Tab-separated table of C-alpha atoms in Angstrom:
chain	number	residue	atom	x	y	z
M	1	UNK	CA	116.295	233.480	-41.955
M	2	UNK	CA	116.629	235.063	-38.548
M	3	UNK	CA	116.995	233.344	-35.173
M	4	UNK	CA	119.411	230.878	-36.749
M	5	UNK	CA	120.463	228.153	-34.331
M	6	UNK	CA	123.916	226.704	-35.046
M	7	UNK	CA	122.608	223.265	-34.108
M	8	UNK	CA	119.566	223.617	-36.374
M	9	UNK	CA	119.108	221.563	-39.526
M	10	UNK	CA	118.545	223.873	-42.494
M	11	UNK	CA	116.597	222.612	-45.488
M	12	UNK	CA	114.264	223.840	-48.223
M	13	UNK	CA	111.222	221.876	-47.049
M	14	UNK	CA	110.205	219.926	-43.972
M	15	UNK	CA	107.560	217.284	-44.687
M	16	UNK	CA	105.616	216.195	-41.625
M	17	UNK	CA	104.534	212.621	-42.283
M	18	UNK	CA	106.127	209.757	-44.231
M	19	UNK	CA	102.976	208.116	-45.572
M	20	UNK	CA	102.284	207.788	-49.324
M	21	UNK	CA	101.333	211.478	-49.749
M	22	UNK	CA	104.474	212.653	-47.983
M	23	UNK	CA	106.711	210.255	-49.891
M	24	UNK	CA	105.341	211.269	-53.283
M	25	UNK	CA	105.745	214.942	-52.322
M	26	UNK	CA	109.467	214.162	-51.943
M	27	UNK	CA	109.454	212.992	-55.577
M	28	UNK	CA	107.639	216.052	-56.918
M	29	UNK	CA	109.918	218.384	-54.959
M	30	UNK	CA	112.995	216.503	-56.092
M	31	UNK	CA	112.111	217.010	-59.747
M	32	UNK	CA	112.236	220.747	-58.997
M	33	UNK	CA	115.649	220.577	-57.249
M	34	UNK	CA	114.074	221.099	-53.837
M	35	UNK	CA	115.684	219.327	-50.881
M	36	UNK	CA	113.657	218.058	-47.958
M	37	UNK	CA	113.724	216.381	-44.579
M	38	UNK	CA	110.860	214.091	-43.571
M	39	UNK	CA	109.725	213.680	-39.947
M	40	UNK	CA	107.426	210.905	-38.735
M	41	UNK	CA	106.412	209.671	-35.295
M	42	UNK	CA	106.475	206.075	-36.539
M	43	UNK	CA	109.666	203.968	-36.690
M	44	UNK	CA	109.500	203.548	-40.480
M	45	UNK	CA	108.065	205.068	-43.655
M	46	UNK	CA	104.605	204.198	-44.941
M	47	UNK	CA	102.150	205.701	-42.452
M	48	UNK	CA	98.866	203.826	-42.271
M	49	UNK	CA	99.907	201.624	-45.215
M	50	UNK	CA	102.770	200.100	-43.240
M	51	UNK	CA	101.257	200.233	-39.761
M	52	UNK	CA	97.631	199.242	-40.330
M	53	UNK	CA	97.560	197.115	-43.481
M	54	UNK	CA	101.072	196.196	-44.652
M	55	UNK	CA	99.884	192.913	-46.198
M	56	UNK	CA	96.359	193.994	-47.160
M	57	UNK	CA	95.813	194.537	-50.903
M	58	UNK	CA	95.001	198.019	-52.237
M	59	UNK	CA	93.088	198.058	-55.521
M	60	UNK	CA	92.691	201.751	-56.432
M	61	UNK	CA	96.230	202.941	-57.160
M	62	UNK	CA	96.356	203.986	-60.841
M	63	UNK	CA	98.313	201.520	-62.972
M	64	UNK	CA	98.631	199.001	-60.132
M	65	UNK	CA	95.621	196.645	-60.178
M	66	UNK	CA	96.673	195.194	-56.823
M	67	UNK	CA	99.448	196.070	-54.377
M	68	UNK	CA	99.915	195.713	-50.627
M	69	UNK	CA	100.388	198.668	-48.318
M	70	UNK	CA	104.006	197.658	-47.745
M	71	UNK	CA	104.535	197.043	-51.453
M	72	UNK	CA	103.325	200.556	-52.271
M	73	UNK	CA	105.581	202.020	-49.591
M	74	UNK	CA	108.593	200.098	-50.941
M	75	UNK	CA	107.892	201.338	-54.483
M	76	UNK	CA	107.566	204.954	-53.334
M	77	UNK	CA	110.840	204.713	-51.402
M	78	UNK	CA	112.576	203.331	-54.487
M	79	UNK	CA	111.093	206.110	-56.622
M	80	UNK	CA	112.551	208.858	-54.389
M	81	UNK	CA	116.019	207.314	-53.985
M	82	UNK	CA	117.587	209.697	-56.554
M	83	UNK	CA	116.680	212.684	-54.357
M	84	UNK	CA	118.264	211.423	-51.121
M	85	UNK	CA	115.724	212.727	-48.620
M	86	UNK	CA	116.680	212.617	-44.948
M	87	UNK	CA	114.242	210.796	-42.665
M	88	UNK	CA	113.760	211.390	-38.952
M	89	UNK	CA	111.702	208.525	-37.519
M	90	UNK	CA	110.297	208.100	-34.010
M	91	UNK	CA	109.970	211.880	-33.776
M	92	UNK	CA	107.001	214.212	-33.525
M	93	UNK	CA	107.017	217.891	-34.480
M	94	UNK	CA	105.961	219.696	-31.324
M	95	UNK	CA	106.259	223.364	-32.268
M	96	UNK	CA	106.136	225.328	-35.506
M	97	UNK	CA	107.088	229.003	-35.431
M	98	UNK	CA	106.840	231.418	-38.349
M	99	UNK	CA	109.982	233.526	-38.829
M	100	UNK	CA	109.293	235.032	-42.246
M	101	UNK	CA	106.723	237.041	-44.169
M	102	UNK	CA	103.838	235.997	-46.452
M	103	UNK	CA	106.038	236.784	-49.446
M	104	UNK	CA	109.139	235.074	-48.046
M	105	UNK	CA	108.095	232.385	-45.565
M	106	UNK	CA	110.498	230.826	-43.095
M	107	UNK	CA	109.801	228.421	-40.272
M	108	UNK	CA	111.420	226.959	-37.184
M	109	UNK	CA	110.250	223.504	-36.140
M	110	UNK	CA	111.214	221.546	-33.039
M	111	UNK	CA	110.653	217.855	-32.352
M	112	UNK	CA	110.169	215.928	-29.141
M	113	UNK	CA	113.665	214.512	-29.697
M	114	UNK	CA	115.144	218.001	-29.342
M	115	UNK	CA	115.961	218.589	-33.009
M	116	UNK	CA	115.492	222.031	-34.557
M	117	UNK	CA	114.747	222.571	-38.243
M	118	UNK	CA	114.830	225.782	-40.272
M	119	UNK	CA	112.858	225.601	-43.525
M	120	UNK	CA	111.315	227.871	-46.132
M	121	UNK	CA	108.285	225.625	-46.664
M	122	UNK	CA	106.411	223.085	-44.537
M	123	UNK	CA	104.214	220.360	-46.037
M	124	UNK	CA	101.905	218.641	-43.558
M	125	UNK	CA	101.199	215.107	-44.758
M	126	UNK	CA	100.241	213.652	-41.400
M	127	UNK	CA	97.283	211.515	-42.498
M	128	UNK	CA	94.529	211.708	-39.898
M	129	UNK	CA	97.023	213.230	-37.490
M	130	UNK	CA	99.825	211.687	-35.514
M	131	UNK	CA	99.813	208.115	-34.331
M	132	UNK	CA	99.833	208.101	-30.535
M	133	UNK	CA	100.675	204.977	-28.528
M	134	UNK	CA	97.889	203.304	-26.586
M	135	UNK	CA	98.984	203.306	-22.970
M	136	UNK	CA	98.536	200.323	-20.670
M	137	UNK	CA	96.237	200.635	-17.637
M	138	UNK	CA	99.111	200.616	-15.155
M	139	UNK	CA	98.823	203.009	-12.178
M	140	UNK	CA	101.517	205.727	-11.944
M	141	UNK	CA	103.039	204.760	-15.309
M	142	UNK	CA	103.136	208.436	-16.359
M	143	UNK	CA	105.860	209.270	-13.832
M	144	UNK	CA	108.225	206.815	-15.539
M	145	UNK	CA	107.519	207.781	-19.161
M	146	UNK	CA	110.530	209.095	-21.025
M	147	UNK	CA	112.942	207.845	-18.346
M	148	UNK	CA	112.315	204.140	-18.037
M	149	UNK	CA	109.012	203.552	-19.851
M	150	UNK	CA	109.199	203.964	-23.619
M	151	UNK	CA	106.699	203.509	-26.457
M	152	UNK	CA	109.386	203.699	-29.151
M	153	UNK	CA	113.153	203.265	-29.318
M	154	UNK	CA	115.073	206.445	-30.094
M	155	UNK	CA	118.470	205.344	-28.751
M	156	UNK	CA	119.306	201.685	-28.358
M	157	UNK	CA	122.032	202.629	-25.910
M	158	UNK	CA	119.326	203.541	-23.382
M	159	UNK	CA	118.654	199.798	-23.092
M	160	UNK	CA	122.210	198.492	-22.865
M	161	UNK	CA	122.875	196.359	-19.764
M	162	UNK	CA	119.329	196.912	-18.488
M	163	UNK	CA	116.608	194.509	-17.397
M	164	UNK	CA	114.116	195.041	-20.228
M	165	UNK	CA	110.448	194.012	-20.256
M	166	UNK	CA	108.551	194.248	-23.570
M	167	UNK	CA	104.769	193.836	-23.597
M	168	UNK	CA	102.847	192.977	-26.771
M	169	UNK	CA	102.505	190.479	-29.584
M	170	UNK	CA	102.748	192.546	-32.769
M	171	UNK	CA	105.605	193.421	-35.097
M	172	UNK	CA	106.967	196.242	-32.927
M	173	UNK	CA	107.134	194.050	-29.820
M	174	UNK	CA	108.832	191.184	-31.659
M	175	UNK	CA	111.183	193.414	-33.657
M	176	UNK	CA	112.505	195.139	-30.554
M	177	UNK	CA	112.731	191.870	-28.656
M	178	UNK	CA	115.102	190.628	-31.360
M	179	UNK	CA	117.004	193.910	-31.689
M	180	UNK	CA	117.515	194.594	-27.987
M	181	UNK	CA	118.280	191.056	-26.835
M	182	UNK	CA	122.000	191.264	-27.737
M	183	UNK	CA	122.575	194.388	-25.617
M	184	UNK	CA	120.121	193.966	-22.724
M	185	UNK	CA	121.186	192.507	-19.389
M	186	UNK	CA	117.958	190.489	-19.429
M	187	UNK	CA	114.874	190.588	-21.620
M	188	UNK	CA	111.369	189.354	-20.890
M	189	UNK	CA	108.589	189.355	-23.476
M	190	UNK	CA	105.084	189.447	-21.990
M	191	UNK	CA	101.942	188.719	-23.987
M	192	UNK	CA	98.440	187.796	-22.930
M	193	UNK	CA	98.339	184.748	-25.202
M	194	UNK	CA	100.656	182.334	-26.968
M	195	UNK	CA	99.750	183.630	-30.429
M	196	UNK	CA	101.241	186.598	-32.230
M	197	UNK	CA	100.331	189.168	-34.883
M	198	UNK	CA	103.937	189.569	-35.979
M	199	UNK	CA	105.775	188.240	-39.030
M	200	UNK	CA	106.220	184.455	-38.755
M	201	UNK	CA	110.013	184.652	-39.129
M	202	UNK	CA	110.186	187.078	-36.179
M	203	UNK	CA	108.076	184.760	-34.034
M	204	UNK	CA	110.321	181.812	-34.914
M	205	UNK	CA	113.462	183.806	-34.085
M	206	UNK	CA	111.969	184.838	-30.718
M	207	UNK	CA	111.020	181.247	-29.871
M	208	UNK	CA	114.559	180.115	-30.682
M	209	UNK	CA	115.931	182.695	-28.222
M	210	UNK	CA	113.512	181.450	-25.562
M	211	UNK	CA	114.542	177.832	-26.189
M	212	UNK	CA	118.213	178.831	-25.908
M	213	UNK	CA	117.557	180.546	-22.579
M	214	UNK	CA	118.573	183.962	-23.935
M	215	UNK	CA	115.202	185.632	-23.234
M	216	UNK	CA	112.092	184.813	-21.204
M	217	UNK	CA	108.524	184.642	-22.437
M	218	UNK	CA	105.658	185.036	-19.966
M	219	UNK	CA	101.915	184.673	-20.513
M	220	UNK	CA	99.927	187.362	-18.729
M	221	UNK	CA	100.004	191.116	-18.236
M	222	UNK	CA	101.874	193.746	-16.258
M	223	UNK	CA	99.568	195.182	-13.573
M	224	UNK	CA	101.826	197.432	-11.486
M	225	UNK	CA	105.358	198.830	-11.558
M	226	UNK	CA	107.727	199.987	-8.831
M	227	UNK	CA	110.648	202.377	-8.765
M	228	UNK	CA	111.801	205.810	-7.660
M	229	UNK	CA	112.560	209.157	-9.320
M	230	UNK	CA	111.252	207.949	-12.668
M	231	UNK	CA	113.501	204.878	-12.717
M	232	UNK	CA	111.831	201.472	-12.646
M	233	UNK	CA	113.125	198.570	-10.602
M	234	UNK	CA	110.424	195.890	-10.879
M	235	UNK	CA	107.204	195.070	-12.695
M	236	UNK	CA	104.470	192.825	-11.352
M	237	UNK	CA	103.288	190.162	-13.800
M	238	UNK	CA	99.853	188.645	-13.311
M	239	UNK	CA	99.863	185.327	-15.120
M	240	UNK	CA	96.928	183.906	-17.019
M	241	UNK	CA	96.678	181.273	-14.294
M	242	UNK	CA	96.226	183.933	-11.606
M	243	UNK	CA	99.787	183.692	-10.298
M	244	UNK	CA	101.879	186.803	-9.601
M	245	UNK	CA	105.577	187.245	-10.277
M	246	UNK	CA	107.893	190.208	-9.737
M	247	UNK	CA	110.117	190.756	-12.753
M	248	UNK	CA	113.357	192.754	-12.667
M	249	UNK	CA	112.531	195.715	-14.866
M	250	UNK	CA	114.628	198.809	-15.521
M	251	UNK	CA	113.098	199.474	-18.938
M	252	UNK	CA	109.459	198.797	-19.844
M	253	UNK	CA	108.192	198.957	-23.423
M	254	UNK	CA	104.419	198.493	-23.872
M	255	UNK	CA	103.355	197.957	-27.483
M	256	UNK	CA	99.556	198.056	-27.366
M	257	UNK	CA	98.960	199.610	-30.763
M	258	UNK	CA	98.348	203.135	-31.954
M	259	UNK	CA	95.516	205.640	-32.039
M	260	UNK	CA	95.112	208.630	-34.333
M	261	UNK	CA	95.145	212.116	-32.815
M	262	UNK	CA	95.637	215.502	-34.409
M	263	UNK	CA	98.340	216.132	-31.813
M	264	UNK	CA	100.479	219.286	-31.806
M	265	UNK	CA	99.249	220.263	-35.304
M	266	UNK	CA	96.234	221.743	-33.503
M	267	UNK	CA	98.560	224.249	-31.799
M	268	UNK	CA	100.239	225.565	-34.953
M	269	UNK	CA	97.838	228.455	-35.513
M	270	UNK	CA	96.260	227.026	-38.660
M	271	UNK	CA	92.557	227.313	-39.350
M	272	UNK	CA	90.899	223.964	-38.695
M	273	UNK	CA	87.666	222.365	-39.857
M	274	UNK	CA	86.665	219.486	-37.573
M	275	UNK	CA	90.314	218.542	-36.943
M	276	UNK	CA	91.197	218.838	-40.626
M	277	UNK	CA	93.243	221.591	-42.265
M	278	UNK	CA	91.395	223.626	-44.922
M	279	UNK	CA	93.386	224.290	-48.102
M	280	UNK	CA	92.764	225.853	-51.479
M	281	UNK	CA	92.561	223.578	-54.508
M	282	UNK	CA	94.993	225.550	-56.666
M	283	UNK	CA	98.102	224.783	-54.612
M	284	UNK	CA	96.856	223.069	-51.422
M	285	UNK	CA	98.197	225.847	-49.257
M	286	UNK	CA	96.766	226.425	-45.781
M	287	UNK	CA	95.668	229.690	-44.185
M	288	UNK	CA	99.360	230.402	-43.541
M	289	UNK	CA	101.550	231.140	-46.591
M	290	UNK	CA	104.308	228.590	-46.965
M	291	UNK	CA	102.492	225.830	-45.074
M	292	UNK	CA	100.787	223.227	-47.247
M	293	UNK	CA	98.640	220.224	-46.322
M	294	UNK	CA	98.282	217.140	-48.498
M	295	UNK	CA	96.605	213.785	-48.008
M	296	UNK	CA	93.967	212.800	-45.468
M	297	UNK	CA	94.722	215.658	-43.079
M	298	UNK	CA	93.441	218.382	-45.433
M	299	UNK	CA	89.934	219.547	-46.266
M	300	UNK	CA	88.352	221.236	-49.275
M	301	UNK	CA	84.959	220.937	-50.994
M	302	UNK	CA	84.762	217.588	-52.772
M	303	UNK	CA	87.726	216.088	-50.921
M	304	UNK	CA	88.109	212.328	-51.328
M	305	UNK	CA	90.298	210.518	-48.810
M	306	UNK	CA	92.137	208.452	-51.380
M	307	UNK	CA	95.870	207.924	-51.767
M	308	UNK	CA	95.653	209.074	-55.393
M	309	UNK	CA	94.233	212.411	-54.202
M	310	UNK	CA	97.276	212.919	-51.996
M	311	UNK	CA	99.574	212.311	-54.973
M	312	UNK	CA	97.788	215.004	-57.022
M	313	UNK	CA	97.835	217.449	-54.107
M	314	UNK	CA	101.573	216.961	-53.551
M	315	UNK	CA	102.322	217.699	-57.195
M	316	UNK	CA	100.517	221.056	-57.092
M	317	UNK	CA	101.952	221.966	-53.675
M	318	UNK	CA	105.459	221.424	-55.061
M	319	UNK	CA	104.806	223.881	-57.891
M	320	UNK	CA	103.965	226.685	-55.449
M	321	UNK	CA	106.769	225.676	-53.075
M	322	UNK	CA	109.211	226.280	-55.950
M	323	UNK	CA	108.134	229.945	-56.047
M	324	UNK	CA	109.014	230.390	-52.384
M	325	UNK	CA	112.325	228.554	-52.583
M	326	UNK	CA	113.517	229.913	-55.947
M	327	UNK	CA	111.714	233.290	-56.227
M	328	UNK	CA	114.028	234.466	-59.025
M	329	UNK	CA	113.654	231.331	-61.165
M	330	UNK	CA	110.924	230.863	-63.719
M	331	UNK	CA	109.406	227.410	-63.412
M	332	UNK	CA	109.295	225.587	-66.734
M	333	UNK	CA	106.851	222.693	-66.684
M	334	UNK	CA	108.390	219.499	-68.034
M	335	UNK	CA	107.319	215.883	-68.548
M	336	UNK	CA	109.474	213.037	-67.250
M	337	UNK	CA	108.758	211.135	-70.482
M	338	UNK	CA	110.371	213.756	-72.716
M	339	UNK	CA	112.664	215.911	-70.540
M	340	UNK	CA	116.290	214.758	-70.628
M	341	UNK	CA	116.902	217.128	-67.705
M	342	UNK	CA	114.375	215.327	-65.497
M	343	UNK	CA	115.538	211.922	-66.695
M	344	UNK	CA	119.092	212.830	-65.707
M	345	UNK	CA	117.888	213.699	-62.192
M	346	UNK	CA	116.187	210.319	-62.022
M	347	UNK	CA	119.289	208.543	-63.310
M	348	UNK	CA	117.511	207.018	-66.301
M	349	UNK	CA	119.112	208.927	-69.180
């Protein structure tokens, strides 16, 4: 590859998206001795399964009459353990640049966290696009974003010895309340009601911290913020009873849920069909050689937006990816049930 950056991460494949389709693509690539890095804007693997219905049963996964979204994610993560993929969470791929040729693809990808990747193949498994945070209706909040207003935690050290205000009542809000409390100077959790959508054990742990005087919990919403040069100093809380209170606030984290947007994928020069990426049905390659799309983000005649479809698409994409990564090697198709070579890779022989 040209334009090699010494700080860049070099790998065979970059998979954009850690939902079920992306995770199973790791497995299919691993069977072919192909190494990959997986990038996802969310803080954990699982995509929609983990974020939207972690405890909701799924009934149409072959061989699994019933499994939750989180259960499926956990099984897929266990299945790919032998291949040691590297995950990069809380990151979004912003740019994708082609460095190679149609016969010998090569790509440079950059994320909003400043990482650079060099890969021979890219597999887009981004579901309906990237999850984007829903922003609170607070005037001037944009000028603080990235400096003192955050929608995800990339570095916990950014919150050490700070007055932290977290807004929300779901798993993300409660998880970060518990994780940041030990290092924050002060921490206030704000929610519009005294009921939560988070795991019961997290709610109990938060309430114990409140009872011990280690954090504050306020009913209401943040209406305005104050600060200078992108750094917050205070946040105004409007209580449910109409009262107003100025909170010390150097770091604000609003967790109001997520929306689906195609995001930077739209700027990658791929042909699009109503915000979906057209692919062929032989190898699920896009209009650009070396870039594949699997799962809900792709389009082809007869496409069904089912998890099982994404599994099938990832298997065929891996076969063609092998030709790009090992152009001199003949690919011998093998079954995991009978191949001692594959069983050795999986650690079962």
